[in-house]
mmCIF file of C-alpha atoms in Angstrom:
data_model
loop_
_atom_site.group_PDB
_atom_site.id
_atom_site.type_symbol
_atom_site.label_atom_id
_atom_site.label_comp_id
_atom_site.label_asym_id
_atom_site.label_seq_id
_atom_site.Cartn_x
_atom_site.Cartn_y
_atom_site.Cartn_z
ATOM 1 C CA MET Z 285 0.029 -0.028 0.251
ATOM 2 C CA ASN Z 286 2.914 2.516 0.815
ATOM 3 C CA ILE Z 287 4.600 1.483 -2.526
ATOM 4 C CA MET Z 288 0.588 2.938 -3.831
ATOM 5 C CA GLN Z 289 1.134 5.852 -2.223
ATOM 6 C CA ASN Z 290 4.270 6.690 -3.377
ATOM 7 C CA LEU Z 291 3.211 6.526 -7.275
ATOM 8 C CA ARG Z 292 2.019 9.727 -8.982
ATOM 9 C CA ILE Z 293 -1.913 9.436 -9.829
ATOM 10 C CA ILE Z 294 -1.138 8.897 -13.421
ATOM 11 C CA THR Z 295 1.240 5.916 -12.830
ATOM 12 C CA LYS Z 296 -1.522 4.400 -10.212
ATOM 13 C CA ILE Z 297 -4.309 4.560 -13.250
ATOM 14 C CA ALA Z 298 -1.805 3.853 -15.955
ATOM 15 C CA THR Z 299 -0.912 0.231 -13.430
ATOM 16 C CA VAL Z 300 -4.274 -0.818 -13.437
ATOM 17 C CA VAL Z 301 -4.699 0.257 -16.579
ATOM 18 C CA ALA Z 302 -1.714 -1.840 -18.232
ATOM 19 C CA VAL Z 303 -3.221 -5.058 -16.076
ATOM 20 C CA LEU Z 304 -6.067 -5.345 -16.986
ATOM 21 C CA ILE Z 305 -4.194 -4.648 -20.636
ATOM 22 C CA VAL Z 306 -1.795 -7.146 -19.988
ATOM 23 C CA VAL Z 307 -5.174 -9.743 -18.602
ATOM 24 C CA SER Z 308 -6.920 -8.847 -22.188
ATOM 25 C CA LEU Z 309 -4.111 -9.123 -24.389
ATOM 26 C CA VAL Z 310 -3.511 -13.015 -22.492
ATOM 27 C CA VAL Z 311 -7.668 -13.657 -23.002
ATOM 28 C CA ALA Z 312 -6.488 -12.266 -26.666
ATOM 29 C CA VAL Z 313 -3.216 -14.151 -28.068
ATOM 30 C CA THR Z 314 -5.140 -17.020 -26.014
ATOM 31 C CA SER Z 315 -8.820 -17.094 -28.016
ATOM 32 C CA TYR Z 316 -7.059 -16.609 -31.195
ATOM 33 C CA HIS Z 317 -3.930 -19.423 -30.871
ATOM 34 C CA SER Z 318 -7.331 -21.193 -30.226
ATOM 35 C CA SER Z 319 -9.081 -20.059 -32.950
ATOM 36 C CA SER Z 320 -5.767 -20.674 -35.361
ATOM 37 C CA VAL Z 321 -5.449 -24.250 -33.678
ATOM 38 C CA GLN Z 322 -9.426 -24.604 -34.657
ATOM 39 C CA SER Z 323 -9.021 -22.807 -38.022
ATOM 40 C CA ALA Z 324 -5.843 -24.883 -38.820
ATOM 41 C CA ASN Z 325 -7.505 -28.237 -37.642
ATOM 42 C CA ALA Z 326 -10.495 -27.466 -39.608
ATOM 43 C CA GLU Z 327 -8.367 -26.763 -42.962
ATOM 44 C CA MET Z 328 -6.662 -29.599 -41.920
ATOM 45 C CA THR Z 329 -10.125 -32.124 -41.375
ATOM 46 C CA GLU Z 330 -11.076 -30.806 -44.802
ATOM 47 C CA HIS Z 331 -8.069 -31.690 -46.553
ATOM 48 C CA THR Z 332 -8.168 -35.324 -44.411
ATOM 49 C CA HIS Z 333 -11.748 -35.124 -46.134
ATOM 50 C CA ASP Z 334 -10.209 -34.790 -49.599
ATOM 51 C CA VAL Z 335 -7.971 -37.700 -49.272
ATOM 52 C CA LEU Z 336 -10.777 -39.944 -47.973
ATOM 53 C CA SER Z 337 -13.066 -38.406 -51.211
ATOM 54 C CA LYS Z 338 -9.455 -39.397 -53.214
ATOM 55 C CA PHE Z 339 -9.236 -42.954 -51.643
ATOM 56 C CA SER Z 340 -13.277 -43.750 -52.230
ATOM 57 C CA SER Z 341 -12.592 -42.946 -55.936
ATOM 58 C CA ILE Z 342 -9.712 -45.054 -56.247
ATOM 59 C CA MET Z 343 -11.486 -47.602 -55.508
ATOM 60 C CA SER Z 344 -14.568 -46.849 -57.089
ATOM 61 C CA ALA Z 345 -12.711 -46.712 -60.198
ATOM 62 C CA MET Z 346 -10.998 -49.655 -59.713
ATOM 63 C CA ILE Z 347 -14.861 -51.301 -59.116
ATOM 64 C CA ASP Z 348 -15.533 -49.646 -62.233
ATOM 65 C CA GLN Z 349 -12.488 -51.261 -64.336
ATOM 66 C CA GLU Z 350 -13.825 -55.053 -62.714
ATOM 67 C CA THR Z 351 -17.044 -53.847 -63.827
ATOM 68 C CA GLY Z 352 -16.170 -53.437 -67.380
ATOM 69 C CA MET Z 353 -14.027 -56.456 -67.171
ATOM 70 C CA ARG Z 354 -16.266 -59.040 -65.987
ATOM 71 C CA GLY Z 355 -19.589 -57.683 -68.331
ATOM 72 C CA TYR Z 356 -16.963 -57.969 -70.910
ATOM 73 C CA LEU Z 357 -16.540 -61.527 -70.332
ATOM 74 C CA VAL Z 358 -19.869 -62.159 -70.509
ATOM 75 C CA SER Z 359 -21.105 -60.689 -73.253
ATOM 76 C CA GLY Z 360 -18.217 -60.203 -75.297
ATOM 77 C CA GLN Z 361 -18.989 -56.785 -76.258
ATOM 78 C CA LYS Z 362 -16.089 -53.970 -76.554
ATOM 79 C CA THR Z 363 -18.967 -51.435 -75.396
ATOM 80 C CA PHE Z 364 -18.641 -52.767 -71.875
ATOM 81 C CA LEU Z 365 -15.102 -51.864 -71.560
ATOM 82 C CA GLU Z 366 -16.322 -48.828 -71.130
ATOM 83 C CA PRO Z 367 -16.362 -48.797 -67.690
ATOM 84 C CA GLN Z 368 -13.525 -50.277 -66.747
ATOM 85 C CA LEU Z 369 -11.450 -47.795 -69.957
ATOM 86 C CA ALA Z 370 -13.290 -44.892 -67.464
ATOM 87 C CA GLY Z 371 -12.330 -46.801 -64.638
ATOM 88 C CA ALA Z 372 -8.454 -46.864 -64.848
ATOM 89 C CA ALA Z 373 -8.643 -43.011 -65.990
ATOM 90 C CA ALA Z 374 -10.062 -42.204 -63.322
ATOM 91 C CA PHE Z 375 -7.672 -44.364 -60.707
ATOM 92 C CA LYS Z 376 -4.532 -42.888 -62.248
ATOM 93 C CA GLU Z 377 -6.121 -39.371 -62.089
ATOM 94 C CA ASN Z 378 -7.371 -39.562 -58.151
ATOM 95 C CA LEU Z 379 -4.011 -41.900 -57.512
ATOM 96 C CA ALA Z 380 -2.189 -38.943 -58.543
ATOM 97 C CA ALA Z 381 -4.600 -36.452 -56.708
ATOM 98 C CA ALA Z 382 -3.918 -37.990 -53.586
ATOM 99 C CA GLN Z 383 -0.154 -38.372 -53.543
ATOM 100 C CA MET Z 384 -0.084 -34.808 -54.172
ATOM 101 C CA LEU Z 385 -2.474 -34.726 -51.151
ATOM 102 C CA THR Z 386 -0.426 -36.508 -49.123
ATOM 103 C CA ALA Z 387 2.657 -35.265 -50.202
ATOM 104 C CA ASP Z 388 3.589 -34.280 -46.618
ATOM 105 C CA ASN Z 389 2.982 -37.799 -45.240
ATOM 106 C CA PRO Z 390 6.193 -40.340 -46.226
ATOM 107 C CA ALA Z 391 3.679 -43.162 -44.885
ATOM 108 C CA GLN Z 392 1.019 -42.865 -46.867
ATOM 109 C CA GLN Z 393 3.187 -42.131 -49.705
ATOM 110 C CA ALA Z 394 4.480 -45.427 -49.472
ATOM 111 C CA ARG Z 395 1.139 -46.972 -49.341
ATOM 112 C CA LEU Z 396 0.040 -45.237 -52.195
ATOM 113 C CA LYS Z 397 2.835 -46.774 -53.901
ATOM 114 C CA GLU Z 398 2.064 -50.376 -52.608
ATOM 115 C CA LEU Z 399 -1.387 -49.840 -54.018
ATOM 116 C CA ALA Z 400 -0.594 -48.826 -57.035
ATOM 117 C CA THR Z 401 2.232 -51.718 -57.553
ATOM 118 C CA LEU Z 402 -0.875 -53.569 -56.799
ATOM 119 C CA ALA Z 403 -3.324 -52.099 -59.631
ATOM 120 C CA GLU Z 404 -0.853 -52.403 -61.770
ATOM 121 C CA THR Z 405 -0.768 -56.214 -60.813
ATOM 122 C CA TRP Z 406 -4.043 -56.478 -61.164
ATOM 123 C CA THR Z 407 -4.097 -54.800 -64.048
ATOM 124 C CA THR Z 408 -1.673 -57.105 -66.016
ATOM 125 C CA LYS Z 409 -2.340 -60.080 -64.556
ATOM 126 C CA VAL Z 410 -6.263 -59.714 -65.458
ATOM 127 C CA VAL Z 411 -7.333 -56.384 -67.386
ATOM 128 C CA ASN Z 412 -4.467 -57.132 -70.403
ATOM 129 C CA ALA Z 413 -3.953 -60.868 -69.679
ATOM 130 C CA GLU Z 414 -8.231 -61.385 -70.540
ATOM 131 C CA LEU Z 415 -8.174 -58.452 -73.406
ATOM 132 C CA GLU Z 416 -5.211 -60.147 -75.158
ATOM 133 C CA LEU Z 417 -7.226 -63.650 -74.622
ATOM 134 C CA MET Z 418 -10.790 -61.858 -75.860
ATOM 135 C CA LYS Z 419 -8.749 -60.628 -79.251
ATOM 136 C CA ASP Z 420 -9.802 -64.274 -80.865
ATOM 137 C CA PRO Z 421 -13.390 -65.143 -79.998
ATOM 138 C CA ALA Z 422 -11.861 -68.885 -78.930
ATOM 139 C CA ASN Z 423 -10.105 -68.135 -76.367
ATOM 140 C CA LEU Z 424 -13.265 -67.080 -74.234
ATOM 141 C CA GLU Z 425 -13.418 -69.828 -72.060
ATOM 142 C CA LYS Z 426 -9.775 -69.398 -71.407
ATOM 143 C CA ALA Z 427 -9.984 -65.599 -70.192
ATOM 144 C CA ARG Z 428 -13.397 -66.578 -67.989
ATOM 145 C CA GLN Z 429 -10.759 -68.885 -66.293
ATOM 146 C CA ILE Z 430 -8.725 -65.919 -65.589
ATOM 147 C CA GLU Z 431 -11.728 -64.483 -63.820
ATOM 148 C CA ILE Z 432 -12.790 -67.600 -62.339
ATOM 149 C CA SER Z 433 -9.432 -68.649 -61.193
ATOM 150 C CA GLY Z 434 -9.290 -66.027 -58.406
ATOM 151 C CA ILE Z 435 -6.895 -63.786 -59.474
ATOM 152 C CA GLY Z 436 -7.910 -60.735 -59.922
ATOM 153 C CA LYS Z 437 -9.981 -61.293 -56.277
ATOM 154 C CA ALA Z 438 -6.732 -61.405 -54.739
ATOM 155 C CA SER Z 439 -5.264 -58.669 -56.729
ATOM 156 C CA MET Z 440 -8.464 -56.868 -55.430
ATOM 157 C CA ASP Z 441 -8.763 -57.732 -52.224
ATOM 158 C CA GLY Z 442 -5.633 -56.545 -51.567
ATOM 159 C CA ILE Z 443 -6.119 -52.825 -53.237
ATOM 160 C CA ARG Z 444 -9.596 -52.961 -51.222
ATOM 161 C CA ALA Z 445 -6.872 -53.675 -48.250
ATOM 162 C CA LYS Z 446 -4.580 -51.342 -49.173
ATOM 163 C CA ILE Z 447 -7.131 -48.745 -49.557
ATOM 164 C CA LYS Z 448 -8.370 -49.333 -46.177
ATOM 165 C CA GLU Z 449 -5.484 -48.704 -44.861
ATOM 166 C CA LEU Z 450 -5.374 -45.393 -46.583
ATOM 167 C CA SER Z 451 -8.435 -44.279 -45.327
ATOM 168 C CA GLU Z 452 -7.746 -45.759 -41.566
ATOM 169 C CA VAL Z 453 -4.369 -43.681 -41.220
ATOM 170 C CA GLU Z 454 -6.825 -40.781 -42.434
ATOM 171 C CA LEU Z 455 -10.038 -41.617 -40.077
ATOM 172 C CA ALA Z 456 -7.651 -41.724 -37.176
ATOM 173 C CA LEU Z 457 -5.813 -38.117 -37.920
ATOM 174 C CA LEU Z 458 -9.500 -36.893 -38.068
ATOM 175 C CA VAL Z 459 -10.006 -38.121 -34.536
ATOM 176 C CA THR Z 460 -6.748 -36.514 -33.615
ATOM 177 C CA ARG Z 461 -7.470 -33.221 -35.551
ATOM 178 C CA LYS Z 462 -10.891 -33.516 -33.710
ATOM 179 C CA ALA Z 463 -9.312 -33.986 -30.466
ATOM 180 C CA ALA Z 464 -7.144 -31.153 -30.873
ATOM 181 C CA ALA Z 465 -9.892 -28.936 -32.176
ATOM 182 C CA ASP Z 466 -12.310 -29.613 -28.884
ATOM 183 C CA ALA Z 467 -9.319 -28.842 -27.104
ATOM 184 C CA ALA Z 468 -8.852 -25.714 -28.784
ATOM 185 C CA GLY Z 469 -12.453 -24.966 -28.503
ATOM 186 C CA GLU Z 470 -11.970 -25.413 -24.817
ATOM 187 C CA MET Z 471 -9.171 -23.413 -23.782
ATOM 188 C CA ALA Z 472 -10.861 -20.691 -25.807
ATOM 189 C CA ARG Z 473 -13.681 -21.123 -23.209
ATOM 190 C CA LEU Z 474 -11.227 -21.773 -20.590
ATOM 191 C CA SER Z 475 -9.516 -18.565 -21.443
ATOM 192 C CA ALA Z 476 -12.640 -16.393 -22.010
ATOM 193 C CA LEU Z 477 -14.146 -17.484 -18.459
ATOM 194 C CA VAL Z 478 -10.847 -17.102 -16.632
ATOM 195 C CA GLY Z 479 -9.717 -13.845 -18.556
ATOM 196 C CA GLY Z 480 -13.089 -13.075 -17.568
ATOM 197 C CA ALA Z 481 -13.157 -13.641 -13.945
ATOM 198 C CA ALA Z 482 -9.762 -12.575 -13.926
ATOM 199 C CA MET Z 483 -10.486 -9.297 -16.094
ATOM 200 C CA LEU Z 484 -13.158 -8.789 -12.754
ATOM 201 C CA VAL Z 485 -10.816 -9.360 -10.495
ATOM 202 C CA PHE Z 486 -8.140 -7.078 -10.983
ATOM 203 C CA SER Z 487 -11.208 -4.285 -11.931
ATOM 204 C CA GLY Z 488 -12.508 -5.326 -8.451
ATOM 205 C CA ILE Z 489 -8.509 -5.045 -7.045
ATOM 206 C CA GLY Z 490 -7.518 -2.134 -8.891
ATOM 207 C CA LEU Z 491 -10.636 -0.313 -8.036
ATOM 208 C CA LEU Z 492 -10.502 -0.772 -4.348
ATOM 209 C CA LEU Z 493 -6.327 0.563 -4.719
ATOM 210 C CA LEU Z 494 -7.375 3.696 -6.703
ATOM 211 C CA ASN Z 495 -10.506 4.109 -3.734
ATOM 212 C CA SER Z 496 -7.794 3.655 -0.924
ATOM 213 C CA SER Z 497 -4.804 4.941 -2.539
ATOM 214 C CA LEU Z 498 -6.441 8.468 -4.683
ATOM 215 C CA VAL Z 499 -10.430 8.275 -3.708
ATOM 216 C CA ARG Z 500 -10.241 7.797 0.001
ATOM 217 C CA PRO Z 501 -7.663 9.979 0.701
ATOM 218 C CA LEU Z 502 -9.156 12.878 -1.739
ATOM 219 C CA ARG Z 503 -12.435 12.807 0.329
ATOM 220 C CA ASN Z 504 -10.209 12.945 3.489
ATOM 221 C CA ILE Z 505 -8.369 16.078 1.950
ATOM 222 C CA ASN Z 506 -11.619 17.814 1.128
ATOM 223 C CA ALA Z 507 -13.212 16.977 4.866
ATOM 224 C CA SER Z 508 -10.028 18.609 5.884
ATOM 225 C CA MET Z 509 -10.469 21.540 4.132
ATOM 226 C CA LEU Z 510 -13.988 21.991 4.767
ATOM 227 C CA ALA Z 511 -13.028 21.654 8.911
ATOM 228 C CA LEU Z 512 -10.373 24.281 7.897
ATOM 229 C CA ALA Z 513 -12.803 26.941 6.692
ATOM 230 C CA LYS Z 514 -15.118 26.183 9.953
ATOM 231 C CA GLY Z 515 -12.612 27.274 11.758
ATOM 232 C CA GLN Z 516 -11.220 23.706 13.041
ATOM 233 C CA ASN Z 517 -7.683 24.569 13.171
ATOM 234 C CA HIS Z 518 -6.460 21.734 14.989
ATOM 235 C CA ILE Z 519 -7.117 18.778 12.875
ATOM 236 C CA GLU Z 520 -4.130 16.743 11.626
ATOM 237 C CA ILE Z 521 -4.446 16.504 7.752
ATOM 238 C CA PRO Z 522 -4.432 13.616 6.438
ATOM 239 C CA GLY Z 523 -2.090 12.447 3.640
ATOM 240 C CA ARG Z 524 1.291 14.507 4.830
ATOM 241 C CA GLY Z 525 4.683 12.280 4.030
ATOM 242 C CA ARG Z 526 3.130 10.771 0.789
ATOM 243 C CA LYS Z 527 5.240 11.082 -2.228
ATOM 244 C CA ASP Z 528 2.277 11.306 -4.937
ATOM 245 C CA GLU Z 529 0.313 14.552 -5.444
ATOM 246 C CA ILE Z 530 -2.407 13.515 -2.613
ATOM 247 C CA GLY Z 531 0.738 13.886 -0.446
ATOM 248 C CA GLU Z 532 1.768 17.184 -1.995
ATOM 249 C CA MET Z 533 -1.938 18.440 -1.682
ATOM 250 C CA ALA Z 534 -2.060 17.296 1.850
ATOM 251 C CA GLU Z 535 1.063 19.573 2.461
ATOM 252 C CA ALA Z 536 -0.524 22.580 0.604
ATOM 253 C CA VAL Z 537 -3.486 22.216 2.719
ATOM 254 C CA GLU Z 538 -0.966 22.463 5.631
ATOM 255 C CA VAL Z 539 0.337 25.305 4.433
ATOM 256 C CA PHE Z 540 -3.252 26.820 4.816
ATOM 257 C CA ARG Z 541 -4.096 24.872 8.513
ATOM 258 C CA GLN Z 542 -0.410 26.788 9.928
ATOM 259 C CA THR Z 543 -1.498 30.430 7.515
ATOM 260 C CA ALA Z 544 -4.705 30.547 9.586
ATOM 261 C CA ILE Z 545 -2.466 29.117 12.773
ATOM 262 C CA ASP Z 546 -0.345 32.096 12.114
ATOM 263 C CA LYS Z 547 -3.259 34.244 11.598
ATOM 264 C CA ILE Z 548 -5.043 33.626 14.707
ATOM 265 C CA GLU Z 549 -1.944 34.101 16.851
ATOM 266 C CA ALA Z 550 -0.863 37.348 14.797
ATOM 267 C CA ASP Z 551 -4.705 38.615 15.588
ATOM 268 C CA ARG Z 552 -4.375 37.463 18.950
ATOM 269 C CA GLN Z 553 -0.687 39.170 19.811
ATOM 270 C CA ALA Z 554 -2.446 42.609 17.417
ATOM 271 C CA LEU Z 555 -5.188 42.236 20.053
ATOM 272 C CA GLU Z 556 -3.266 42.000 22.653
ATOM 273 C CA SER Z 557 -1.115 44.985 21.411
ATOM 274 C CA ARG Z 558 -3.835 46.918 20.914
ATOM 275 C CA SER Z 559 -5.046 46.133 24.532
ATOM 276 C CA ALA Z 560 -1.544 47.180 25.868
ATOM 277 C CA SER Z 561 -1.827 50.102 24.049
ATOM 278 C CA GLU Z 562 -4.293 51.489 25.332
ATOM 279 C CA ALA Z 563 -3.593 50.829 28.558
ATOM 280 C CA GLU Z 564 -0.334 52.734 28.260
ATOM 281 C CA ARG Z 565 -2.453 55.271 26.809
ATOM 282 C CA ALA Z 566 -4.571 55.774 29.313
ATOM 283 C CA ARG Z 567 -1.780 55.363 32.204
ATOM 284 C CA ASN Z 568 -0.022 58.149 29.797
ATOM 285 C CA GLY Z 569 -3.143 60.663 29.476
ATOM 286 C CA GLU Z 570 -3.897 59.849 33.706
ATOM 287 C CA ALA Z 571 -0.243 60.425 34.107
ATOM 288 C CA ALA Z 572 0.052 63.848 31.549
ATOM 289 C CA ARG Z 573 -3.157 64.886 33.547
ATOM 290 C CA ALA Z 574 -1.665 64.435 36.978
ATOM 291 C CA ARG Z 575 1.630 66.023 35.699
ATOM 292 C CA ALA Z 576 -0.065 69.151 33.870
ATOM 293 C CA ALA Z 577 -2.501 69.513 37.725
ATOM 294 C CA GLU Z 578 0.897 69.208 39.335
ATOM 295 C CA MET Z 579 2.446 71.997 36.532
ATOM 296 C CA GLU Z 580 -1.218 74.345 37.108
ATOM 297 C CA GLU Z 581 -0.263 73.721 41.007
ATOM 298 C CA ALA Z 582 3.232 74.839 40.698
ATOM 299 C CA THR Z 583 2.540 77.536 38.047
ATOM 300 C CA THR Z 584 -0.625 78.855 39.798
ATOM 301 C CA GLY Z 585 1.622 78.659 43.136
ATOM 302 C CA LEU Z 586 4.764 80.782 41.350
ATOM 303 C CA ALA Z 587 2.225 83.289 39.851
ATOM 304 C CA ASP Z 588 1.109 84.033 43.283
ATOM 305 C CA GLY Z 589 4.766 84.421 44.532
ATOM 306 C CA LEU Z 590 5.718 86.459 42.132
ATOM 307 C CA ARG Z 591 2.773 88.883 42.416
ATOM 308 C CA ASN Z 592 3.710 89.345 46.306
ATOM 309 C CA LEU Z 593 7.133 89.910 45.234
ATOM 310 C CA ALA Z 594 5.892 92.518 42.641
ATOM 311 C CA ASP Z 595 4.076 94.265 45.284
ATOM 312 C CA GLY Z 596 7.603 94.426 47.437
ATOM 313 C CA ASN Z 597 6.594 91.475 50.052
ATOM 314 C CA LEU Z 598 9.686 89.845 50.153
ATOM 315 C CA ALA Z 599 8.594 88.416 53.816
ATOM 316 C CA PHE Z 600 6.224 85.945 51.066
ATOM 317 C CA GLN Z 601 6.613 82.110 51.237
ATOM 318 C CA LEU Z 602 5.407 79.641 49.252
ATOM 319 C CA THR Z 603 4.106 77.365 52.192
ATOM 320 C CA ARG Z 604 1.418 75.110 49.878
ATOM 321 C CA PRO Z 605 3.635 72.146 48.802
ATOM 322 C CA PHE Z 606 4.103 71.381 45.427
ATOM 323 C CA ALA Z 607 4.635 68.189 43.607
ATOM 324 C CA GLN Z 608 7.742 66.104 44.358
ATOM 325 C CA GLU Z 609 9.029 67.253 40.777
ATOM 326 C CA PHE Z 610 8.257 70.781 41.150
ATOM 327 C CA GLU Z 611 9.201 70.521 45.303
ATOM 328 C CA GLY Z 612 12.719 72.077 44.042
ATOM 329 C CA LEU Z 613 11.460 74.859 42.231
ATOM 330 C CA ARG Z 614 9.527 75.991 45.311
ATOM 331 C CA ASN Z 615 12.342 75.426 47.356
ATOM 332 C CA ASP Z 616 14.416 77.487 45.057
ATOM 333 C CA PHE Z 617 11.849 80.134 44.678
ATOM 334 C CA ASN Z 618 11.451 80.654 48.646
ATOM 335 C CA HIS Z 619 15.566 80.158 49.139
ATOM 336 C CA SER Z 620 15.513 82.898 46.761
ATOM 337 C CA LEU Z 621 13.105 85.305 48.619
ATOM 338 C CA ASP Z 622 15.249 84.511 51.288
ATOM 339 C CA LYS Z 623 17.967 85.987 49.742
ATOM 340 C CA LEU Z 624 16.592 89.106 48.125
ATOM 341 C CA SER Z 625 15.027 89.627 51.086
ATOM 342 C CA GLN Z 626 18.657 89.610 52.826
ATOM 343 C CA ALA Z 627 20.238 91.285 50.102
ATOM 344 C CA MET Z 628 17.808 94.284 50.569
ATOM 345 C CA HIS Z 629 18.023 94.594 53.625
ATOM 346 C CA LEU Z 630 21.467 94.834 53.404
ATOM 347 C CA VAL Z 631 21.224 97.337 50.410
ATOM 348 C CA GLY Z 632 19.164 98.811 52.749
ATOM 349 C CA SER Z 633 21.645 98.952 55.551
ATOM 350 C CA ASN Z 634 24.662 99.533 52.859
ATOM 351 C CA ALA Z 635 22.380 102.724 51.425
ATOM 352 C CA HIS Z 636 22.293 103.839 55.200
ATOM 353 C CA ALA Z 637 25.643 104.080 55.538
ATOM 354 C CA ILE Z 638 26.320 105.594 52.271
ATOM 355 C CA SER Z 639 23.501 108.601 52.959
ATOM 356 C CA ALA Z 640 25.747 109.426 56.195
ATOM 357 C CA GLY Z 641 29.304 109.214 54.094
ATOM 358 C CA ALA Z 642 27.085 111.821 51.892
ATOM 359 C CA ASN Z 643 26.583 113.768 54.422
ATOM 360 C CA GLU Z 644 29.542 114.388 55.988
ATOM 361 C CA ILE Z 645 31.671 114.084 52.432
ATOM 362 C CA ARG Z 646 28.847 117.334 52.339
ATOM 363 C CA SER Z 647 29.597 118.751 55.083
ATOM 364 C CA SER Z 648 33.427 118.185 54.462
ATOM 365 C CA SER Z 649 33.146 119.925 51.762
ATOM 366 C CA ASP Z 650 31.028 122.416 52.851
ATOM 367 C CA ASP Z 651 33.691 122.895 55.677
ATOM 368 C CA LEU Z 652 36.614 122.571 52.666
ATOM 369 C CA ALA Z 653 34.341 125.777 50.774
ATOM 370 C CA ARG Z 654 34.563 127.985 53.380
ATOM 371 C CA ARG Z 655 37.762 127.163 53.952
ATOM 372 C CA THR Z 656 38.905 128.062 51.088
ATOM 373 C CA GLU Z 657 36.722 130.818 50.581
ATOM 374 C CA GLN Z 658 37.965 132.232 53.796
ATOM 375 C CA GLN Z 659 42.102 131.239 52.520
ATOM 376 C CA ALA Z 660 41.480 132.676 49.241
ATOM 377 C CA ALA Z 661 39.791 136.022 51.432
ATOM 378 C CA SER Z 662 43.124 135.737 53.293
ATOM 379 C CA ILE Z 663 45.651 135.616 50.306
ATOM 380 C CA GLU Z 664 43.432 138.372 48.580
ATOM 381 C CA GLU Z 665 43.962 140.517 51.608
ATOM 382 C CA THR Z 666 47.612 139.067 51.551
ATOM 383 C CA ALA Z 667 48.081 140.329 48.131
#
């Protein structure tokens, strides 16, 4: 069965057809041989009947000769010799025909030679002797004595015996040929019966093999494809591993199955990815909203601090905590206000000191101016 599974479809079909053709050829050859044997035997039977007919004609010719001679001896009239003359001619003609028909049978040829010798002896001792004596009417009794002596009968008995022997041989051939023809006919009938039975058996076996190795696998693959179409991707594809077109189809269907499985897995992963992305976007949106709220709180606090700073309130502090991310900014703002307040106090102190120094310088300048004026007056007075 594995061999059939690994053969190509055309090879499977060709194998089954070839077996049926071989069986048909065997039946045809056997029938042709039987028919040929029957035909050959029919021809040989006809040939044998022709030979037997020649033997019968030879015997009839000898009887005609004997009858003519007896009529001539009884009547003394030559007109009674006509059967003898015609019989002699017929004897030669039929003997020659028999020799030609049995040319392939040396035994029959030898028997025909013996027959010819017996006929020649009869012609010499009876016909020729009696005809010679009948030329003189005074010898009529002598001629009749030859006939009465039995010399002619002995020759004729020999001829009849030889004709019978020749005929029996041919009749035996008829029996043999009939048996051969019957055997050929029986062989033809047997070959027809056996061939018909063999055709039925091999046809059944071929159909079973084709059904098991071709039709059933195709139905299984078709069922698998229908199952795949319904989404049943867990099934096992039948026919994989075969070396024929069924195996190729099974591998192709397996590719479809794997593709469907991969698509389902890809869709699942894509769904999970979309779910994860949506969750991530939600988290990011929530984080963004939280960050925006924290930033708004930080900017609001800084704006409040800047307004107080613009109003000159250097003692203002951002006491409400910011988000951890902006807590450093609040601390820096508060620290900056502290530094600025300290700097402004220092500037104020320095301004007072500068003002006092300026007043001292102005007083000194006024004193210097007065002294200069005094000196100028003194110099002018001195001058």
